[in-house]
Amino acid sequence: MGERERRKRIGTLEITNPDPDITVEVRDDGGRRVLGPQSSMQQIDMSDPKIRPGQYSAVLKSQQNPGVPFQESGIYKNPDGDVTWENRRKEMQMPYTKYDARVEVGGRPAEDGRVVTELLSPGGRRSTLVNELNNGRLKFTAPAGAKVSNQTVEASARDAQGRRKHVKHEMGSFDMARNIQNQRINLGANVAFSVRDIADQRDCRDMVILGDFSASMKHVANPKRDQERTLRDVLYDGVVEAIRDIRQARKRLAVAYWATELMWAGADDVDKPQMRNAGHKLVMMDDGRQSRNYEQEILDWCQRLGRHECPREVRVGTQMMNALRRCMDRFPNVTNVLIMCDGKVGEITEEFRRLAQTYSRTRFTFVALGEDAEWQRFHEMSELQDSPSFQRVLC
């Protein structure tokens, strides 16, 4: 290091992963503020002679929740005027994680809302974050390794007829060991997934939809709203809406249901590797005769499966990787695959990483449907791609 650079660094500290949302405030050992608050994007300059040698602490806060300090780091100013962090280094990496979600109500962007998040930091400190939805977005910063013990979301939006729909949902607990971003949360949902935004993208030529049809999908979607409507009903309505959206976008479509094994729409048996033709097909949905015939074939087949007129393997078990492998064996060049699940799938993250690397031109969308879906695992798998795509759907 040159003399000029050395002198420039005397009395200053740096944060190597600054964030515009995070501010830094320096306090002395009596708790009095001596510097800041200032953006973490700036150097911490303690060269002022009025800041005497001794022990100090840097208090980090999120601008969204300035009343809740989420980390304190020690600073020592030497008699010669230089300063170091408590680890005796000039740089520090802030241990924080980011949460970012686009919130919808019934598939429509949330117009307003309020989110209360109960945080438990790794050191045992409890804090409450209160956020207003900003253009339907929920963002906050938390200490790395923090746990959300509970999160309550209240949001509203207007439906296609202009009627306001308000929902309040307890999101439960989850860990903040890693960033949770690139997610879409649909509250008060009527359908299991949405493909409209995906189908409208220029690089989407075709879409394969893989719907979970396991036994747990027979559970009631939301007993407070309708004690008869099951997750399978929500899945069926999702398929109906997807057909419409893909037809409007004039893209190719294939549909399958899966549990232990996978079965293609219109087929009479599950897909096995040795089968030359398992009934799989990608059909251009352009409102032509073939398109209309395939649409009716899908709907008739879905209703037949709803009556359990199908092999047991397509309605019992949860083998997500088997469904993905069968899909990619049949359509190795497909641009988009959407797979939906309402439960737990086990330790398959590394298996999916290898599959995603093999089919790197395919964009996989993971959908976690319902309260019991292993949504954090699905989100983590979606992040293994260059273009993550994840939906969390709560009815």
mmCIF file of C-alpha atoms in Angstrom:
data_model
loop_
_atom_site.group_PDB
_atom_site.id
_atom_site.type_symbol
_atom_site.label_atom_id
_atom_site.label_comp_id
_atom_site.label_asym_id
_atom_site.label_seq_id
_atom_site.Cartn_x
_atom_site.Cartn_y
_atom_site.Cartn_z
ATOM 1 C CA MET A 1 0.000 0.000 0.000
ATOM 2 C CA GLY A 2 1.361 3.450 -0.937
ATOM 3 C CA GLU A 3 1.935 6.185 1.660
ATOM 4 C CA ARG A 4 -0.862 8.310 0.218
ATOM 5 C CA GLU A 5 -3.326 5.443 0.391
ATOM 6 C CA ARG A 6 -2.181 4.563 3.923
ATOM 7 C CA ARG A 7 -2.753 8.132 5.114
ATOM 8 C CA LYS A 8 -6.134 8.235 3.400
ATOM 9 C CA ARG A 9 -7.203 5.148 5.331
ATOM 10 C CA ILE A 10 -6.041 6.350 8.747
ATOM 11 C CA GLY A 11 -9.120 7.191 10.802
ATOM 12 C CA THR A 12 -11.544 5.578 8.351
ATOM 13 C CA LEU A 13 -13.383 2.242 8.147
ATOM 14 C CA GLU A 14 -15.202 0.530 5.311
ATOM 15 C CA ILE A 15 -18.157 -1.801 4.933
ATOM 16 C CA THR A 16 -17.466 -4.181 2.059
ATOM 17 C CA ASN A 17 -21.121 -5.026 1.309
ATOM 18 C CA PRO A 18 -22.927 -1.685 1.814
ATOM 19 C CA ASP A 19 -26.632 -1.325 1.161
ATOM 20 C CA PRO A 20 -28.600 1.893 0.526
ATOM 21 C CA ASP A 21 -31.233 0.770 3.042
ATOM 22 C CA ILE A 22 -28.769 0.424 5.931
ATOM 23 C CA THR A 23 -27.498 3.353 7.998
ATOM 24 C CA VAL A 24 -24.590 3.469 10.442
ATOM 25 C CA GLU A 25 -24.428 5.453 13.666
ATOM 26 C CA VAL A 26 -21.285 5.532 15.856
ATOM 27 C CA ARG A 27 -21.672 5.864 19.631
ATOM 28 C CA ASP A 28 -19.153 6.138 22.447
ATOM 29 C CA ASP A 29 -19.041 3.787 25.418
ATOM 30 C CA GLY A 30 -21.570 5.996 27.201
ATOM 31 C CA GLY A 31 -24.097 5.574 24.377
ATOM 32 C CA ARG A 32 -23.683 9.142 23.056
ATOM 33 C CA ARG A 33 -23.735 9.602 19.281
ATOM 34 C CA VAL A 34 -20.465 10.883 17.816
ATOM 35 C CA LEU A 35 -21.068 10.220 14.111
ATOM 36 C CA GLY A 36 -24.025 9.705 11.810
ATOM 37 C CA PRO A 37 -26.466 8.396 11.121
ATOM 38 C CA GLN A 38 -25.051 8.007 7.626
ATOM 39 C CA SER A 39 -25.490 5.618 4.733
ATOM 40 C CA SER A 40 -23.499 2.393 4.868
ATOM 41 C CA MET A 41 -22.406 3.316 1.334
ATOM 42 C CA GLN A 42 -20.100 5.981 2.861
ATOM 43 C CA GLN A 43 -16.782 5.489 4.594
ATOM 44 C CA ILE A 44 -16.903 5.768 8.369
ATOM 45 C CA ASP A 45 -14.567 8.691 8.991
ATOM 46 C CA MET A 46 -13.448 9.051 12.630
ATOM 47 C CA SER A 47 -10.364 11.169 11.911
ATOM 48 C CA ASP A 48 -11.855 14.205 13.662
ATOM 49 C CA PRO A 49 -9.603 14.950 16.714
ATOM 50 C CA LYS A 50 -12.755 15.585 18.740
ATOM 51 C CA ILE A 51 -13.403 11.842 18.515
ATOM 52 C CA ARG A 52 -10.877 10.749 21.108
ATOM 53 C CA PRO A 53 -9.117 7.349 21.306
ATOM 54 C CA GLY A 54 -11.145 4.601 22.927
ATOM 55 C CA GLN A 55 -13.941 2.087 22.440
ATOM 56 C CA TYR A 56 -16.948 2.862 20.237
ATOM 57 C CA SER A 57 -19.780 0.919 18.672
ATOM 58 C CA ALA A 58 -21.342 1.115 15.225
ATOM 59 C CA VAL A 59 -25.113 0.649 15.302
ATOM 60 C CA LEU A 60 -26.620 -0.609 12.049
ATOM 61 C CA LYS A 61 -30.253 0.093 11.229
ATOM 62 C CA SER A 62 -32.596 -0.357 8.316
ATOM 63 C CA GLN A 63 -34.077 2.920 7.069
ATOM 64 C CA GLN A 64 -37.388 1.127 6.700
ATOM 65 C CA ASN A 65 -37.381 0.368 10.425
ATOM 66 C CA PRO A 66 -35.079 2.961 12.031
ATOM 67 C CA GLY A 67 -36.368 2.306 15.521
ATOM 68 C CA VAL A 68 -35.012 -1.248 15.505
ATOM 69 C CA PRO A 69 -31.191 -1.538 15.567
ATOM 70 C CA PHE A 70 -30.362 -4.995 14.295
ATOM 71 C CA GLN A 71 -26.600 -5.124 14.813
ATOM 72 C CA GLU A 72 -23.860 -3.469 16.842
ATOM 73 C CA SER A 73 -20.160 -3.825 15.991
ATOM 74 C CA GLY A 74 -17.271 -2.633 18.105
ATOM 75 C CA ILE A 75 -14.790 0.012 16.906
ATOM 76 C CA TYR A 76 -11.467 0.884 18.500
ATOM 77 C CA LYS A 77 -9.669 4.203 17.926
ATOM 78 C CA ASN A 78 -5.961 3.979 18.662
ATOM 79 C CA PRO A 79 -3.906 6.792 20.236
ATOM 80 C CA ASP A 80 -2.259 7.370 16.838
ATOM 81 C CA GLY A 81 -5.686 8.222 15.358
ATOM 82 C CA ASP A 82 -6.242 5.055 13.360
ATOM 83 C CA VAL A 83 -9.393 2.986 13.812
ATOM 84 C CA THR A 84 -10.229 -0.695 13.372
ATOM 85 C CA TRP A 85 -13.260 -2.873 13.767
ATOM 86 C CA GLU A 86 -13.416 -5.161 16.782
ATOM 87 C CA ASN A 87 -11.729 -7.890 14.707
ATOM 88 C CA ARG A 88 -8.742 -5.520 14.204
ATOM 89 C CA ARG A 89 -9.503 -5.161 10.504
ATOM 90 C CA LYS A 90 -10.193 -2.055 8.419
ATOM 91 C CA GLU A 91 -13.085 -3.646 6.532
ATOM 92 C CA MET A 92 -16.209 -5.428 7.725
ATOM 93 C CA GLN A 93 -18.854 -7.423 5.894
ATOM 94 C CA MET A 94 -22.271 -6.793 7.379
ATOM 95 C CA PRO A 95 -24.113 -10.020 8.225
ATOM 96 C CA TYR A 96 -27.559 -9.145 6.911
ATOM 97 C CA THR A 97 -30.181 -10.747 4.712
ATOM 98 C CA LYS A 98 -32.762 -9.167 2.426
ATOM 99 C CA TYR A 99 -36.427 -10.018 1.993
ATOM 100 C CA ASP A 100 -38.229 -8.882 -1.148
ATOM 101 C CA ALA A 101 -41.637 -10.035 -2.368
ATOM 102 C CA ARG A 102 -44.298 -8.868 -4.782
ATOM 103 C CA VAL A 103 -47.651 -9.237 -3.009
ATOM 104 C CA GLU A 104 -50.934 -9.907 -4.828
ATOM 105 C CA VAL A 105 -54.503 -10.361 -3.657
ATOM 106 C CA GLY A 106 -56.537 -12.796 -5.708
ATOM 107 C CA GLY A 107 -53.982 -12.508 -8.501
ATOM 108 C CA ARG A 108 -54.187 -8.684 -8.629
ATOM 109 C CA PRO A 109 -51.298 -6.444 -7.461
ATOM 110 C CA ALA A 110 -51.847 -5.292 -3.877
ATOM 111 C CA GLU A 111 -52.736 -1.594 -3.812
ATOM 112 C CA ASP A 112 -52.074 -1.088 -0.131
ATOM 113 C CA GLY A 113 -51.293 -3.123 2.929
ATOM 114 C CA ARG A 114 -49.441 -3.472 6.186
ATOM 115 C CA VAL A 115 -47.025 -6.195 7.269
ATOM 116 C CA VAL A 116 -45.984 -6.935 10.847
ATOM 117 C CA THR A 117 -42.909 -9.163 11.148
ATOM 118 C CA GLU A 118 -41.740 -10.583 14.477
ATOM 119 C CA LEU A 119 -37.960 -11.092 14.318
ATOM 120 C CA LEU A 120 -35.698 -13.115 16.587
ATOM 121 C CA SER A 121 -32.038 -12.257 15.975
ATOM 122 C CA PRO A 122 -29.251 -14.852 16.442
ATOM 123 C CA GLY A 123 -28.254 -13.137 19.687
ATOM 124 C CA GLY A 124 -31.758 -13.606 21.101
ATOM 125 C CA ARG A 125 -32.976 -10.023 20.600
ATOM 126 C CA ARG A 126 -36.652 -9.770 19.671
ATOM 127 C CA SER A 127 -37.929 -6.943 17.508
ATOM 128 C CA THR A 128 -41.031 -6.059 15.556
ATOM 129 C CA LEU A 129 -40.818 -4.660 12.039
ATOM 130 C CA VAL A 130 -43.829 -2.801 10.651
ATOM 131 C CA ASN A 131 -43.831 -2.194 6.901
ATOM 132 C CA GLU A 132 -46.310 -0.582 4.561
ATOM 133 C CA LEU A 133 -46.549 -2.214 1.158
ATOM 134 C CA ASN A 134 -44.951 0.041 -1.436
ATOM 135 C CA ASN A 135 -46.596 -0.487 -4.850
ATOM 136 C CA GLY A 136 -47.336 -4.034 -3.797
ATOM 137 C CA ARG A 137 -43.744 -4.735 -2.740
ATOM 138 C CA LEU A 138 -42.670 -5.964 0.686
ATOM 139 C CA LYS A 139 -39.001 -5.324 1.511
ATOM 140 C CA PHE A 140 -37.049 -5.469 4.735
ATOM 141 C CA THR A 141 -33.552 -6.142 6.026
ATOM 142 C CA ALA A 142 -32.764 -8.537 8.868
ATOM 143 C CA PRO A 143 -29.658 -9.831 10.641
ATOM 144 C CA ALA A 144 -28.193 -12.896 8.947
ATOM 145 C CA GLY A 145 -29.469 -16.027 10.639
ATOM 146 C CA ALA A 146 -32.498 -14.282 12.094
ATOM 147 C CA LYS A 147 -35.754 -16.180 12.426
ATOM 148 C CA VAL A 148 -39.144 -14.761 11.613
ATOM 149 C CA SER A 149 -41.297 -16.126 14.413
ATOM 150 C CA ASN A 150 -44.468 -14.807 12.797
ATOM 151 C CA GLN A 151 -45.509 -12.547 9.977
ATOM 152 C CA THR A 152 -48.962 -11.048 9.471
ATOM 153 C CA VAL A 153 -49.861 -9.565 6.093
ATOM 154 C CA GLU A 154 -52.915 -7.390 5.518
ATOM 155 C CA ALA A 155 -53.443 -6.281 1.928
ATOM 156 C CA SER A 156 -56.175 -5.284 -0.471
ATOM 157 C CA ALA A 157 -56.715 -4.991 -4.205
ATOM 158 C CA ARG A 158 -59.582 -4.446 -6.623
ATOM 159 C CA ASP A 159 -60.836 -7.313 -8.756
ATOM 160 C CA ALA A 160 -61.666 -7.088 -12.454
ATOM 161 C CA GLN A 161 -65.098 -5.625 -11.571
ATOM 162 C CA GLY A 162 -63.565 -2.925 -9.386
ATOM 163 C CA ARG A 163 -64.627 -4.483 -6.098
ATOM 164 C CA ARG A 164 -62.111 -4.172 -3.273
ATOM 165 C CA LYS A 165 -60.918 -7.449 -1.768
ATOM 166 C CA HIS A 166 -59.162 -7.380 1.617
ATOM 167 C CA VAL A 167 -57.219 -10.282 3.098
ATOM 168 C CA LYS A 168 -55.333 -10.884 6.320
ATOM 169 C CA HIS A 169 -52.978 -13.817 6.413
ATOM 170 C CA GLU A 170 -50.669 -15.309 9.027
ATOM 171 C CA MET A 171 -47.565 -16.344 7.075
ATOM 172 C CA GLY A 172 -46.074 -18.402 9.912
ATOM 173 C CA SER A 173 -42.409 -18.728 10.844
ATOM 174 C CA PHE A 174 -39.354 -19.055 8.614
ATOM 175 C CA ASP A 175 -35.585 -18.679 8.727
ATOM 176 C CA MET A 176 -33.612 -15.781 7.261
ATOM 177 C CA ALA A 177 -30.355 -17.692 6.828
ATOM 178 C CA ARG A 178 -30.190 -16.484 3.213
ATOM 179 C CA ASN A 179 -31.718 -13.776 1.053
ATOM 180 C CA ILE A 180 -35.364 -14.388 0.172
ATOM 181 C CA GLN A 181 -35.932 -12.429 -3.022
ATOM 182 C CA ASN A 182 -37.479 -12.849 -6.487
ATOM 183 C CA GLN A 183 -40.745 -14.143 -5.081
ATOM 184 C CA ARG A 184 -44.371 -13.560 -5.863
ATOM 185 C CA ILE A 185 -46.954 -14.104 -3.110
ATOM 186 C CA ASN A 186 -50.623 -14.447 -4.036
ATOM 187 C CA LEU A 187 -52.992 -14.172 -1.045
ATOM 188 C CA GLY A 188 -56.654 -15.112 -1.190
ATOM 189 C CA ALA A 189 -55.879 -16.954 -4.414
ATOM 190 C CA ASN A 190 -58.538 -18.675 -6.500
ATOM 191 C CA VAL A 191 -56.109 -20.566 -8.743
ATOM 192 C CA ALA A 192 -53.008 -22.662 -8.029
ATOM 193 C CA PHE A 193 -50.606 -20.631 -10.183
ATOM 194 C CA SER A 194 -50.367 -17.922 -12.802
ATOM 195 C CA VAL A 195 -48.619 -18.169 -16.173
ATOM 196 C CA ARG A 196 -49.739 -14.884 -17.744
ATOM 197 C CA ASP A 197 -46.535 -12.957 -17.079
ATOM 198 C CA ILE A 198 -44.398 -15.917 -18.141
ATOM 199 C CA ALA A 199 -46.304 -16.568 -21.361
ATOM 200 C CA ASP A 200 -46.063 -12.905 -22.367
ATOM 201 C CA GLN A 201 -42.264 -12.979 -22.293
ATOM 202 C CA ARG A 202 -40.576 -13.023 -25.682
ATOM 203 C CA ASP A 203 -38.239 -15.909 -24.864
ATOM 204 C CA CYS A 204 -41.133 -18.159 -23.790
ATOM 205 C CA ARG A 205 -42.025 -20.338 -26.759
ATOM 206 C CA ASP A 206 -43.668 -23.196 -24.914
ATOM 207 C CA MET A 207 -44.869 -24.118 -21.437
ATOM 208 C CA VAL A 208 -45.105 -27.454 -19.642
ATOM 209 C CA ILE A 209 -47.330 -27.383 -16.543
ATOM 210 C CA LEU A 210 -46.754 -30.107 -13.948
ATOM 211 C CA GLY A 211 -49.527 -30.134 -11.338
ATOM 212 C CA ASP A 212 -49.223 -31.954 -8.012
ATOM 213 C CA PHE A 213 -52.120 -34.429 -7.771
ATOM 214 C CA SER A 214 -51.047 -36.244 -4.594
ATOM 215 C CA ALA A 215 -53.501 -37.266 -1.881
ATOM 216 C CA SER A 216 -52.888 -34.121 0.198
ATOM 217 C CA MET A 217 -54.369 -32.063 -2.637
ATOM 218 C CA LYS A 218 -57.766 -33.362 -1.471
ATOM 219 C CA HIS A 219 -57.494 -31.091 1.583
ATOM 220 C CA VAL A 220 -59.794 -28.077 1.785
ATOM 221 C CA ALA A 221 -58.050 -25.016 0.350
ATOM 222 C CA ASN A 222 -59.412 -22.516 2.909
ATOM 223 C CA PRO A 223 -62.153 -23.721 5.262
ATOM 224 C CA LYS A 224 -62.902 -20.130 6.319
ATOM 225 C CA ARG A 225 -63.919 -19.247 2.753
ATOM 226 C CA ASP A 226 -65.370 -22.515 1.442
ATOM 227 C CA GLN A 227 -65.508 -25.832 3.303
ATOM 228 C CA GLU A 228 -66.045 -27.806 0.090
ATOM 229 C CA ARG A 229 -63.416 -26.366 -2.256
ATOM 230 C CA THR A 230 -60.228 -28.462 -2.260
ATOM 231 C CA LEU A 231 -56.717 -27.775 -3.486
ATOM 232 C CA ARG A 232 -57.499 -30.021 -6.467
ATOM 233 C CA ASP A 233 -60.308 -27.626 -7.390
ATOM 234 C CA VAL A 234 -57.826 -24.765 -7.148
ATOM 235 C CA LEU A 235 -55.442 -26.728 -9.385
ATOM 236 C CA TYR A 236 -58.152 -27.389 -11.975
ATOM 237 C CA ASP A 237 -59.097 -23.704 -12.110
ATOM 238 C CA GLY A 238 -55.401 -22.882 -12.490
ATOM 239 C CA VAL A 239 -55.186 -25.149 -15.532
ATOM 240 C CA VAL A 240 -58.313 -23.538 -17.042
ATOM 241 C CA GLU A 241 -56.860 -20.052 -16.572
ATOM 242 C CA ALA A 242 -53.455 -21.131 -17.905
ATOM 243 C CA ILE A 243 -55.020 -22.499 -21.091
ATOM 244 C CA ARG A 244 -56.697 -19.140 -21.654
ATOM 245 C CA ASP A 245 -53.530 -17.136 -20.991
ATOM 246 C CA ILE A 246 -51.325 -19.332 -23.171
ATOM 247 C CA ARG A 247 -53.908 -19.230 -25.948
ATOM 248 C CA GLN A 248 -53.893 -15.430 -25.810
ATOM 249 C CA ALA A 249 -50.089 -15.445 -25.997
ATOM 250 C CA ARG A 250 -50.149 -18.060 -28.822
ATOM 251 C CA LYS A 251 -47.591 -20.381 -27.253
ATOM 252 C CA ARG A 252 -47.301 -24.172 -27.124
ATOM 253 C CA LEU A 253 -48.639 -26.043 -24.102
ATOM 254 C CA ALA A 254 -48.323 -29.440 -22.435
ATOM 255 C CA VAL A 255 -50.003 -30.464 -19.160
ATOM 256 C CA ALA A 256 -49.297 -33.336 -16.774
ATOM 257 C CA TYR A 257 -50.236 -34.333 -13.243
ATOM 258 C CA TRP A 258 -47.797 -36.078 -10.918
ATOM 259 C CA ALA A 259 -47.439 -37.786 -7.543
ATOM 260 C CA THR A 260 -45.183 -40.850 -7.401
ATOM 261 C CA GLU A 261 -45.326 -41.018 -11.207
ATOM 262 C CA LEU A 262 -46.238 -38.506 -13.896
ATOM 263 C CA MET A 263 -49.147 -38.769 -16.339
ATOM 264 C CA TRP A 264 -49.655 -36.587 -19.410
ATOM 265 C CA ALA A 265 -52.986 -34.968 -20.183
ATOM 266 C CA GLY A 266 -55.115 -37.274 -22.309
ATOM 267 C CA ALA A 267 -53.077 -40.389 -21.488
ATOM 268 C CA ASP A 268 -54.416 -43.522 -19.796
ATOM 269 C CA ASP A 269 -51.219 -44.574 -18.043
ATOM 270 C CA VAL A 270 -48.237 -43.028 -16.259
ATOM 271 C CA ASP A 271 -45.059 -42.139 -18.127
ATOM 272 C CA LYS A 272 -42.340 -44.805 -17.919
ATOM 273 C CA PRO A 273 -38.841 -44.378 -19.408
ATOM 274 C CA GLN A 274 -39.195 -47.439 -21.650
ATOM 275 C CA MET A 275 -42.369 -46.103 -23.315
ATOM 276 C CA ARG A 276 -41.874 -44.653 -26.796
ATOM 277 C CA ASN A 277 -45.093 -42.668 -26.568
ATOM 278 C CA ALA A 278 -46.455 -41.735 -23.158
ATOM 279 C CA GLY A 279 -49.113 -39.421 -24.569
ATOM 280 C CA HIS A 280 -46.886 -36.342 -24.235
ATOM 281 C CA LYS A 281 -47.356 -33.527 -26.723
ATOM 282 C CA LEU A 282 -46.772 -29.804 -27.035
ATOM 283 C CA VAL A 283 -49.667 -28.176 -28.871
ATOM 284 C CA MET A 284 -49.771 -24.649 -30.293
ATOM 285 C CA MET A 285 -52.634 -22.893 -28.534
ATOM 286 C CA ASP A 286 -53.810 -20.617 -31.334
ATOM 287 C CA ASP A 287 -57.582 -21.245 -31.150
ATOM 288 C CA GLY A 288 -57.369 -23.503 -34.198
ATOM 289 C CA ARG A 289 -58.984 -26.918 -34.415
ATOM 290 C CA GLN A 290 -56.025 -28.778 -32.876
ATOM 291 C CA SER A 291 -55.825 -26.196 -30.097
ATOM 292 C CA ARG A 292 -59.540 -26.477 -29.287
ATOM 293 C CA ASN A 293 -59.415 -30.268 -29.359
ATOM 294 C CA TYR A 294 -56.427 -30.350 -27.006
ATOM 295 C CA GLU A 295 -58.084 -27.899 -24.628
ATOM 296 C CA GLN A 296 -61.153 -30.113 -24.365
ATOM 297 C CA GLU A 297 -58.943 -33.184 -24.007
ATOM 298 C CA ILE A 298 -57.099 -31.588 -21.062
ATOM 299 C CA LEU A 299 -60.293 -30.586 -19.273
ATOM 300 C CA ASP A 300 -61.993 -33.958 -19.781
ATOM 301 C CA TRP A 301 -58.840 -35.726 -18.569
ATOM 302 C CA CYS A 302 -58.580 -33.507 -15.463
ATOM 303 C CA GLN A 303 -62.168 -34.292 -14.535
ATOM 304 C CA ARG A 304 -61.572 -37.998 -15.118
ATOM 305 C CA LEU A 305 -58.603 -37.909 -12.733
ATOM 306 C CA GLY A 306 -60.740 -36.011 -10.260
ATOM 307 C CA ARG A 307 -62.987 -39.083 -10.178
ATOM 308 C CA HIS A 308 -59.868 -41.238 -9.589
ATOM 309 C CA GLU A 309 -60.212 -42.898 -12.992
ATOM 310 C CA CYS A 310 -56.426 -43.132 -13.163
ATOM 311 C CA PRO A 311 -53.510 -45.243 -11.887
ATOM 312 C CA ARG A 312 -52.816 -44.982 -8.159
ATOM 313 C CA GLU A 313 -49.238 -43.786 -8.772
ATOM 314 C CA VAL A 314 -50.467 -40.452 -10.137
ATOM 315 C CA ARG A 315 -52.451 -39.614 -6.991
ATOM 316 C CA VAL A 316 -50.289 -41.014 -4.154
ATOM 317 C CA GLY A 317 -46.756 -39.934 -3.183
ATOM 318 C CA THR A 318 -44.635 -36.847 -3.856
ATOM 319 C CA GLN A 319 -41.689 -37.513 -6.179
ATOM 320 C CA MET A 320 -40.913 -34.088 -7.631
ATOM 321 C CA MET A 321 -37.572 -35.016 -9.206
ATOM 322 C CA ASN A 322 -39.143 -37.966 -10.989
ATOM 323 C CA ALA A 323 -41.741 -35.613 -12.496
ATOM 324 C CA LEU A 324 -39.054 -33.157 -13.600
ATOM 325 C CA ARG A 325 -36.877 -35.881 -15.102
ATOM 326 C CA ARG A 326 -39.762 -37.426 -17.039
ATOM 327 C CA CYS A 327 -40.685 -33.970 -18.336
ATOM 328 C CA MET A 328 -37.163 -33.117 -19.511
ATOM 329 C CA ASP A 329 -36.657 -36.571 -21.056
ATOM 330 C CA ARG A 330 -39.724 -35.906 -23.201
ATOM 331 C CA PHE A 331 -39.124 -32.204 -23.894
ATOM 332 C CA PRO A 332 -35.380 -31.461 -23.538
ATOM 333 C CA ASN A 333 -35.657 -28.175 -25.474
ATOM 334 C CA VAL A 334 -38.728 -26.706 -23.806
ATOM 335 C CA THR A 335 -38.277 -23.062 -22.787
ATOM 336 C CA ASN A 336 -40.483 -23.056 -19.671
ATOM 337 C CA VAL A 337 -41.576 -25.582 -17.067
ATOM 338 C CA LEU A 338 -43.914 -24.750 -14.173
ATOM 339 C CA ILE A 339 -44.101 -27.298 -11.360
ATOM 340 C CA MET A 340 -46.515 -26.932 -8.464
ATOM 341 C CA CYS A 341 -46.482 -28.745 -5.127
ATOM 342 C CA ASP A 342 -48.432 -28.469 -1.867
ATOM 343 C CA GLY A 343 -46.155 -30.439 0.443
ATOM 344 C CA LYS A 344 -42.648 -31.596 1.273
ATOM 345 C CA VAL A 345 -40.290 -33.120 -1.275
ATOM 346 C CA GLY A 346 -37.205 -34.085 0.750
ATOM 347 C CA GLU A 347 -33.545 -33.277 0.114
ATOM 348 C CA ILE A 348 -33.586 -32.750 -3.652
ATOM 349 C CA THR A 349 -31.854 -29.372 -3.994
ATOM 350 C CA GLU A 350 -28.571 -30.805 -5.318
ATOM 351 C CA GLU A 351 -30.421 -33.161 -7.661
ATOM 352 C CA PHE A 352 -32.265 -30.212 -9.125
ATOM 353 C CA ARG A 353 -29.032 -28.209 -9.407
ATOM 354 C CA ARG A 354 -27.609 -30.918 -11.662
ATOM 355 C CA LEU A 355 -30.786 -31.096 -13.743
ATOM 356 C CA ALA A 356 -30.903 -27.303 -14.118
ATOM 357 C CA GLN A 357 -27.282 -27.290 -15.280
ATOM 358 C CA THR A 358 -28.054 -29.976 -17.861
ATOM 359 C CA TYR A 359 -31.086 -28.065 -19.163
ATOM 360 C CA SER A 360 -29.726 -24.571 -18.656
ATOM 361 C CA ARG A 361 -31.885 -23.112 -21.444
ATOM 362 C CA THR A 362 -35.087 -24.077 -19.635
ATOM 363 C CA ARG A 363 -36.560 -21.735 -17.056
ATOM 364 C CA PHE A 364 -38.217 -23.578 -14.182
ATOM 365 C CA THR A 365 -40.954 -21.899 -12.165
ATOM 366 C CA PHE A 366 -41.632 -23.366 -8.717
ATOM 367 C CA VAL A 367 -45.038 -22.881 -7.117
ATOM 368 C CA ALA A 368 -45.664 -23.559 -3.422
ATOM 369 C CA LEU A 369 -49.402 -24.015 -2.924
ATOM 370 C CA GLY A 370 -51.011 -23.825 0.501
ATOM 371 C CA GLU A 371 -49.918 -23.597 4.111
ATOM 372 C CA ASP A 372 -47.981 -26.870 4.203
ATOM 373 C CA ALA A 373 -45.880 -26.404 1.076
ATOM 374 C CA GLU A 374 -42.121 -26.502 1.610
ATOM 375 C CA TRP A 375 -41.847 -23.036 0.134
ATOM 376 C CA GLN A 376 -38.355 -22.150 1.300
ATOM 377 C CA ARG A 377 -36.890 -25.220 -0.409
ATOM 378 C CA PHE A 378 -38.742 -24.430 -3.638
ATOM 379 C CA HIS A 379 -37.538 -20.838 -3.466
ATOM 380 C CA GLU A 380 -33.958 -21.995 -2.907
ATOM 381 C CA MET A 381 -34.157 -24.285 -5.943
ATOM 382 C CA SER A 382 -35.543 -21.487 -8.100
ATOM 383 C CA GLU A 383 -32.539 -19.338 -7.120
ATOM 384 C CA LEU A 384 -30.175 -21.908 -8.670
ATOM 385 C CA GLN A 385 -31.111 -20.515 -12.092
ATOM 386 C CA ASP A 386 -29.943 -17.373 -13.843
ATOM 387 C CA SER A 387 -33.576 -16.171 -13.950
ATOM 388 C CA PRO A 388 -35.280 -17.271 -10.711
ATOM 389 C CA SER A 389 -39.039 -17.775 -10.876
ATOM 390 C CA PHE A 390 -41.043 -18.568 -7.742
ATOM 391 C CA GLN A 391 -44.659 -18.230 -6.659
ATOM 392 C CA ARG A 392 -46.155 -18.754 -3.222
ATOM 393 C CA VAL A 393 -49.908 -19.226 -3.387
ATOM 394 C CA LEU A 394 -52.172 -19.094 -0.328
ATOM 395 C CA CYS A 395 -55.919 -19.483 -0.662
#
